[in-house]
Coordinates of C-alpha atoms in Angstrom, one line a residue:
M24 CA -0.2 -0.3 0.1
K25 CA 2.8 2.7 1.0
A26 CA 4.5 1.3 -2.1
T27 CA 1.3 2.0 -4.3
S28 CA 1.3 5.6 -3.0
F29 CA 4.5 6.0 -3.4
C30 CA 4.5 5.6 -6.9
R31 CA 1.6 7.8 -7.3
Q32 CA 3.7 10.6 -5.3
R33 CA 6.7 10.1 -7.3
S34 CA 4.5 10.2 -10.9
L35 CA 3.0 13.6 -9.8
L36 CA 6.2 14.7 -9.0
C37 CA 7.7 13.7 -12.3
A38 CA 4.7 15.1 -14.6
L39 CA 4.7 18.5 -12.2
L40 CA 8.9 18.8 -13.0
L41 CA 7.8 17.9 -17.1
F42 CA 5.4 20.8 -16.8
V43 CA 7.7 23.2 -15.3
V44 CA 10.6 22.4 -17.4
T45 CA 8.1 22.6 -20.7
V46 CA 7.1 26.1 -19.8
I47 CA 10.7 26.9 -19.0
A48 CA 12.0 25.8 -22.0
L49 CA 8.8 27.3 -24.1
L50 CA 10.1 31.0 -22.3
T51 CA 13.2 30.6 -22.8
V52 CA 12.9 30.0 -26.2
T53 CA 10.2 33.2 -26.6
L54 CA 12.7 34.9 -25.0
T55 CA 15.8 34.4 -27.0
Q56 CA 13.6 35.1 -30.5
L57 CA 12.2 37.9 -28.7
D58 CA 13.2 41.3 -30.8
L59 CA 13.0 43.9 -28.4
E60 CA 12.8 46.9 -31.3
Q61 CA 10.8 44.8 -33.2
F62 CA 8.5 45.3 -30.2
R63 CA 9.3 48.9 -29.6
Q64 CA 8.6 49.3 -33.4
R65 CA 4.9 47.7 -33.1
L66 CA 4.4 49.4 -29.6
T67 CA 5.1 52.6 -30.6
Q68 CA 2.8 52.2 -33.7
E69 CA 0.0 50.5 -31.8
L70 CA 0.0 53.3 -29.0
S71 CA 0.2 56.3 -31.7
Q72 CA -3.0 54.5 -33.2
I73 CA -5.1 54.5 -30.4
L74 CA -3.9 57.9 -29.0
Q75 CA -4.0 59.7 -32.5
Q76 CA -1.0 61.2 -31.1
P77 CA 2.6 61.4 -32.5
V78 CA 4.4 58.4 -30.4
Q79 CA 8.6 58.3 -29.5
M80 CA 10.4 56.2 -27.4
G81 CA 13.6 55.5 -26.1
T82 CA 15.3 52.2 -24.8
L83 CA 14.1 49.1 -23.8
H84 CA 15.0 46.5 -21.9
L85 CA 13.4 43.1 -20.0
T86 CA 13.3 43.1 -15.7
Y87 CA 11.4 41.3 -13.5
Q88 CA 8.6 43.0 -11.2
Q89 CA 6.9 40.2 -9.4
G90 CA 6.6 38.7 -13.3
L91 CA 8.4 39.3 -16.7
A92 CA 8.5 43.4 -17.7
V93 CA 9.7 45.6 -20.0
D94 CA 11.2 48.8 -19.0
I95 CA 10.2 51.7 -21.4
H96 CA 12.9 55.1 -21.1
N97 CA 12.0 58.7 -22.3
L98 CA 8.3 57.7 -23.7
N99 CA 7.0 60.7 -25.3
I100 CA 3.6 61.8 -26.8
G101 CA 2.4 64.5 -27.9
D102 CA 3.0 67.3 -30.7
K103 CA 4.6 69.4 -28.6
K104 CA 1.6 72.3 -29.2
N105 CA -1.5 71.3 -27.3
L106 CA 0.2 67.7 -25.6
D107 CA 3.4 67.0 -24.2
I108 CA 3.9 64.3 -22.2
H109 CA 7.4 62.6 -21.2
V110 CA 7.7 59.6 -19.2
P111 CA 11.0 59.1 -18.0
Q112 CA 10.1 55.3 -17.2
M113 CA 7.3 52.5 -17.9
T114 CA 7.2 49.4 -16.5
G115 CA 4.8 47.4 -18.0
V116 CA 4.5 43.2 -16.3
L117 CA 3.9 40.8 -19.2
R118 CA 1.1 38.5 -19.7
L119 CA 3.1 35.2 -20.4
Q120 CA 0.3 33.0 -22.5
P121 CA -0.1 35.8 -24.8
L122 CA 4.0 36.1 -25.0
L123 CA 4.1 32.2 -25.8
M124 CA 1.8 33.2 -28.5
G125 CA 3.5 35.8 -30.2
D126 CA 1.0 39.0 -28.9
F127 CA 1.7 41.3 -25.6
L128 CA -0.3 42.1 -23.2
F129 CA 0.3 44.0 -20.1
D130 CA -1.2 42.9 -16.7
R131 CA 0.0 45.9 -15.1
V132 CA 1.9 49.4 -16.0
V133 CA 3.4 51.6 -13.9
L134 CA 4.5 55.5 -15.2
T135 CA 7.0 57.0 -12.9
E136 CA 7.6 60.6 -12.6
P137 CA 5.8 61.2 -15.8
Q138 CA 5.5 65.4 -16.9
L139 CA 2.3 66.3 -18.8
N140 CA 1.6 69.8 -20.2
I141 CA -2.0 70.1 -21.5
V142 CA -3.5 73.0 -23.7
I143 CA -7.4 72.7 -23.2
P144 CA -9.3 73.9 -26.1
E145 CA -11.2 76.9 -26.6
A146 CA -15.1 75.3 -26.8
S147 CA -16.0 74.8 -30.5
G148 CA -19.6 73.1 -31.7
S149 CA -17.9 72.1 -34.8
E150 CA -15.1 70.5 -33.5
R151 CA -15.4 67.0 -31.8
R152 CA -12.7 65.5 -29.8
E153 CA -12.9 62.0 -28.6
P154 CA -13.2 61.6 -24.8
A155 CA -10.4 61.0 -23.4
V156 CA -12.4 58.2 -21.1
S157 CA -12.6 56.0 -24.1
T158 CA -9.0 57.0 -25.2
T159 CA -8.4 55.1 -21.7
A160 CA -11.0 52.2 -22.0
K161 CA -9.3 51.6 -26.0
L162 CA -5.9 51.2 -24.0
F163 CA -7.4 48.9 -21.4
K164 CA -8.9 46.6 -23.8
R165 CA -6.2 46.5 -25.8
F166 CA -3.2 45.8 -23.9
G167 CA -5.7 43.3 -21.2
L168 CA -4.8 46.1 -18.5
S169 CA -6.0 45.0 -14.8
L170 CA -4.0 47.8 -12.9
L171 CA -2.5 51.4 -14.3
T172 CA -0.3 52.6 -11.7
I173 CA 1.2 57.0 -12.0
R174 CA 3.9 58.2 -9.4
H175 CA 4.5 61.2 -9.0
A176 CA 3.4 63.4 -11.9
T177 CA 3.7 66.7 -12.8
L178 CA 0.0 67.9 -14.6
D179 CA 0.6 71.7 -15.7
L180 CA -2.9 73.2 -17.8
T181 CA -3.2 75.9 -19.5
E182 CA -6.5 77.1 -21.6
E183 CA -6.4 78.8 -24.8
Q184 CA -9.3 80.7 -23.7
P185 CA -10.4 81.5 -20.4
R186 CA -13.4 80.5 -19.6
D187 CA -15.8 81.5 -16.1
K188 CA -15.3 78.5 -14.2
Q189 CA -11.3 78.6 -12.9
I190 CA -9.5 75.5 -13.1
P191 CA -6.1 74.7 -11.4
S192 CA -2.8 75.6 -13.9
R193 CA -1.0 72.9 -12.0
I194 CA -1.1 69.9 -10.3
E195 CA 2.1 68.2 -8.4
N196 CA 2.8 64.9 -7.2
L197 CA 0.0 63.6 -8.8
N198 CA -0.8 59.6 -8.2
L199 CA -3.2 57.2 -9.6
V200 CA -4.7 53.7 -9.1
L201 CA -7.0 52.5 -11.7
R202 CA -7.7 48.5 -11.0
G203 CA -10.1 46.3 -12.7
W204 CA -11.7 48.5 -15.3
S205 CA -13.1 46.6 -18.5
A206 CA -15.9 47.0 -20.8
E207 CA -17.5 44.4 -18.8
Q208 CA -16.8 45.1 -16.0
T209 CA -16.8 48.4 -13.0
G210 CA -12.9 49.5 -11.9
Y211 CA -11.7 51.3 -8.5
L212 CA -10.0 54.8 -9.1
V213 CA -8.2 56.3 -6.3
V214 CA -6.1 59.7 -7.0
S215 CA -4.7 62.3 -5.4
G216 CA -2.4 65.7 -5.4
V217 CA -1.3 68.6 -4.6
L218 CA -2.2 72.4 -5.8
P219 CA 1.1 74.4 -5.3
E220 CA -1.1 77.7 -5.9
Q221 CA -3.3 77.3 -2.9
T222 CA -0.9 74.7 -1.1
G223 CA -4.1 72.3 -1.6
Q224 CA -4.5 68.8 -1.2
F225 CA -6.8 65.8 -2.2
T226 CA -7.8 62.6 -2.7
I227 CA -10.4 61.3 -4.4
E228 CA -11.8 57.3 -4.3
A229 CA -14.6 55.9 -6.9
D230 CA -15.9 52.9 -7.9
L231 CA -15.8 53.8 -12.1
P232 CA -18.5 52.4 -14.0
T233 CA -18.2 50.7 -17.3
P234 CA -16.5 53.0 -20.2
A235 CA -20.1 53.0 -21.9
Q236 CA -21.9 54.0 -18.6
L237 CA -19.4 56.7 -18.0
S238 CA -19.4 58.4 -21.5
D239 CA -22.9 59.3 -20.2
W240 CA -21.7 60.0 -16.6
R241 CA -24.2 62.6 -15.7
Q242 CA -27.1 59.9 -15.8
Q243 CA -24.8 57.5 -13.6
P244 CA -25.1 56.6 -9.6
L245 CA -21.5 57.8 -9.1
S246 CA -19.7 56.4 -5.3
I247 CA -17.3 59.2 -4.7
K248 CA -15.2 59.7 -1.5
A249 CA -13.4 63.1 -1.3
N250 CA -10.8 64.2 0.8
L251 CA -10.0 68.0 0.3
K252 CA -7.9 70.5 2.2
N253 CA -7.5 74.2 1.5
I254 CA -9.2 73.7 -1.9
S255 CA -10.9 76.8 -3.1
R256 CA -14.3 76.5 -3.8
D257 CA -14.4 78.0 -7.1
L258 CA -12.9 75.1 -7.9
L259 CA -15.4 72.6 -6.9
P260 CA -18.4 71.4 -9.5

């Protein structure tokens, strides 16, 4: 009886070792065939198509961040006129199964110390721009994101035409976490930052409706928690 139990355990162990060796072999072959320059060109092209903006990337290299990941340095997005985004480092944790099939999807993405300069255009009824919500939803869908993190960002806002409603011109130490957001699933959003003009601080938590629901957010019940300190009422909706 003991001999039979031992044989079963040994067979199970052998099968497990064989599976691990097979996965390691497949992963090794995939990594040796992974052309980072081709990866960079493909990612640049797809980001540019989704964002409808010029995209440039610096160097790429593979790393380990609780999973196989790619580090992208000096990511630049925008036409430098109305939109100028510089990300010193972007880290994307890759999903292994799609990678073995020749595709790349990111489970998690972290943007570290990005600098964003955005010009808010003059309101025009004839010009229609795709909402940022729709663009973000496309990014989440294409790359299979489950978690987006932005750390210590700086956001500068400029208005082409001053409006009656005041907006902050600069937000520092902007941090954002967006988890589990998809076309079929609501997400969880946390964003915080500092308004240096007023020495104000804010932290906002929200259960984010699906992209389709959020496009008509005024008609949706939103669950929001906000902690505001030294924030002018002129900035509140």
